[in-house]
Amino acid sequence: CVGLKMQEGATDLLEMKERLQQELEGQMKAVLQWTEGRCTEHSTSALETVVMDVPDADAKLAKCQAFAEEAMGGVLHSARSITELLVDCSPEVRCAALEALVCIAKFGPLSAVSAVGMALRLSDPGLRWRGHEQSLVMAALAERVGA
């Protein structure tokens, strides 16, 4: 009697498993058909636009250079904008932002130095999560202003 009940329960589980697999396969087919249809509808226009909207490292480097020149002239929002580039995914952009901010910290106008310091303090995730570049800039700022 016991063996018979176990076998019936196992059969029910196997049937339930097969139904679930069939349902999942049907749902996956529907999702794949939907995504294929969406990608073919928009492949030439929307996807190319998205790719074109993503700035490349060269554009970001040029932007960093322009921001640095403006910041050395006392434009505060440009000085703050460079701090955002410290966390860029490109190591070249982070390095350029680091060099620009250290230059501002050492030789820039005090208003730009204060703007950079404030932007870094507001965006600081804390010592544990702070990037190496951000720590170097904060050290250069502390050296200049004594904070």
Short mmCIF file of C-alpha atoms in Angstrom, two decimals:
data_model
loop_
_atom_site.label_atom_id
_atom_site.label_comp_id
_atom_site.label_asym_id
_atom_site.label_seq_id
_atom_site.Cartn_x
_atom_site.Cartn_y
_atom_site.Cartn_z
CA CYS A 1 0.00 0.00 0.00
CA VAL A 2 2.74 2.46 0.93
CA GLY A 3 4.69 1.84 -2.28
CA LEU A 4 1.57 2.44 -4.34
CA LYS A 5 0.89 5.86 -2.73
CA MET A 6 4.49 6.95 -3.27
CA GLN A 7 4.31 5.93 -6.90
CA GLU A 8 1.07 7.88 -7.45
CA GLY A 9 2.59 10.95 -5.80
CA ALA A 10 5.70 10.70 -7.93
CA THR A 11 3.59 10.37 -11.07
CA ASP A 12 1.65 13.50 -10.12
CA LEU A 13 4.89 15.40 -9.59
CA LEU A 14 6.27 14.28 -12.94
CA GLU A 15 3.08 15.33 -14.73
CA MET A 16 3.15 18.71 -12.98
CA LYS A 17 6.81 19.15 -13.92
CA GLU A 18 6.13 18.37 -17.59
CA ARG A 19 3.17 20.79 -17.71
CA LEU A 20 5.29 23.50 -16.13
CA GLN A 21 8.10 22.92 -18.63
CA GLN A 22 5.66 23.08 -21.54
CA GLU A 23 4.17 26.33 -20.23
CA LEU A 24 7.62 27.84 -19.78
CA GLU A 25 8.69 26.78 -23.27
CA GLY A 26 5.55 28.39 -24.69
CA GLN A 27 6.19 31.59 -22.79
CA MET A 28 9.83 31.66 -23.90
CA LYS A 29 8.80 31.22 -27.54
CA ALA A 30 6.33 34.07 -27.22
CA VAL A 31 8.94 36.35 -25.62
CA LEU A 32 11.55 35.51 -28.26
CA GLN A 33 9.09 36.14 -31.08
CA TRP A 34 8.07 39.44 -29.52
CA THR A 35 11.67 40.62 -29.07
CA GLU A 36 12.68 39.52 -32.56
CA GLY A 37 9.76 41.45 -33.99
CA ARG A 38 10.60 44.53 -31.93
CA CYS A 39 14.28 44.43 -32.89
CA THR A 40 13.60 44.06 -36.58
CA GLU A 41 11.06 46.89 -36.49
CA HIS A 42 13.47 49.32 -34.86
CA SER A 43 16.85 47.95 -35.83
CA THR A 44 17.90 50.63 -38.28
CA SER A 45 16.57 53.73 -36.58
CA ALA A 46 16.24 53.38 -32.82
CA LEU A 47 19.24 51.16 -32.14
CA GLU A 48 21.57 53.27 -34.27
CA THR A 49 20.32 56.39 -32.50
CA VAL A 50 21.03 54.86 -29.10
CA VAL A 51 24.55 53.91 -30.18
CA MET A 52 25.17 57.37 -31.61
CA ASP A 53 23.96 59.06 -28.40
CA VAL A 54 26.58 57.31 -26.26
CA PRO A 55 29.62 59.59 -26.18
CA ASP A 56 32.90 57.88 -26.86
CA ALA A 57 36.06 58.37 -24.83
CA ASP A 58 37.46 60.93 -27.30
CA ALA A 59 34.39 63.13 -26.92
CA LYS A 60 34.59 62.86 -23.14
CA LEU A 61 38.29 63.70 -23.20
CA ALA A 62 37.59 66.78 -25.29
CA LYS A 63 34.81 67.76 -22.89
CA CYS A 64 37.18 67.29 -19.95
CA GLN A 65 39.78 69.53 -21.61
CA ALA A 66 37.19 72.23 -22.29
CA PHE A 67 35.88 72.04 -18.72
CA ALA A 68 39.43 72.28 -17.36
CA GLU A 69 40.21 75.37 -19.41
CA GLU A 70 36.97 77.03 -18.30
CA ALA A 71 37.56 76.07 -14.67
CA MET A 72 41.02 77.60 -14.71
CA GLY A 73 39.29 80.77 -15.87
CA GLY A 74 36.96 80.64 -12.88
CA VAL A 75 33.84 78.99 -14.35
CA LEU A 76 32.51 77.07 -11.36
CA HIS A 77 30.03 74.75 -13.06
CA SER A 78 32.82 73.53 -15.34
CA ALA A 79 34.98 72.75 -12.31
CA ARG A 80 32.12 70.79 -10.77
CA SER A 81 31.46 68.97 -14.05
CA ILE A 82 34.98 67.53 -14.11
CA THR A 83 34.33 65.75 -10.81
CA GLU A 84 31.61 63.69 -12.52
CA LEU A 85 34.21 62.38 -14.97
CA LEU A 86 36.22 60.85 -12.09
CA VAL A 87 33.80 57.93 -12.00
CA ASP A 88 33.58 57.36 -15.76
CA CYS A 89 33.89 53.79 -17.03
CA SER A 90 36.83 54.73 -19.26
CA PRO A 91 40.23 54.76 -17.50
CA GLU A 92 41.52 57.39 -19.95
CA VAL A 93 38.68 59.75 -19.03
CA ARG A 94 39.22 59.17 -15.31
CA CYS A 95 42.95 59.86 -15.71
CA ALA A 96 42.28 63.09 -17.64
CA ALA A 97 39.78 64.23 -15.02
CA LEU A 98 42.28 63.42 -12.28
CA GLU A 99 45.01 65.47 -13.98
CA ALA A 100 42.64 68.37 -14.58
CA LEU A 101 41.38 68.43 -11.00
CA VAL A 102 44.85 68.15 -9.48
CA CYS A 103 45.92 71.05 -11.71
CA ILE A 104 42.92 73.07 -10.54
CA ALA A 105 43.69 72.16 -6.93
CA LYS A 106 47.30 73.30 -7.24
CA PHE A 107 47.09 76.28 -9.57
CA GLY A 108 43.44 77.20 -10.12
CA PRO A 109 41.47 80.07 -8.64
CA LEU A 110 40.26 79.51 -5.10
CA SER A 111 36.63 79.75 -6.20
CA ALA A 112 37.15 76.77 -8.54
CA VAL A 113 39.05 74.90 -5.82
CA SER A 114 36.14 75.44 -3.43
CA ALA A 115 33.62 74.33 -6.07
CA VAL A 116 35.57 71.13 -6.73
CA GLY A 117 35.90 70.46 -3.00
CA MET A 118 32.18 70.94 -2.43
CA ALA A 119 31.27 68.71 -5.40
CA LEU A 120 33.58 65.97 -4.16
CA ARG A 121 32.25 66.16 -0.60
CA LEU A 122 28.66 65.92 -1.84
CA SER A 123 29.39 62.97 -4.12
CA ASP A 124 31.75 61.14 -1.77
CA PRO A 125 30.53 57.56 -1.21
CA GLY A 126 32.84 57.16 1.76
CA LEU A 127 36.34 55.88 2.19
CA ARG A 128 35.42 52.25 1.59
CA TRP A 129 33.81 52.91 -1.81
CA ARG A 130 35.79 55.95 -2.90
CA GLY A 131 37.76 55.62 -6.10
CA HIS A 132 41.52 56.06 -6.09
CA GLU A 133 41.24 59.11 -8.34
CA GLN A 134 38.81 60.82 -5.99
CA SER A 135 41.11 60.21 -3.02
CA LEU A 136 44.06 61.74 -4.89
CA VAL A 137 42.08 64.85 -5.79
CA MET A 138 40.86 65.23 -2.21
CA ALA A 139 44.46 65.00 -0.98
CA ALA A 140 45.55 67.67 -3.48
CA LEU A 141 42.70 69.93 -2.37
CA ALA A 142 43.60 69.43 1.28
CA GLU A 143 47.20 70.33 0.49
CA ARG A 144 46.12 73.59 -1.17
CA VAL A 145 43.47 74.78 1.27
CA GLY A 146 44.68 72.98 4.37
CA ALA A 147 41.42 71.15 5.01
#
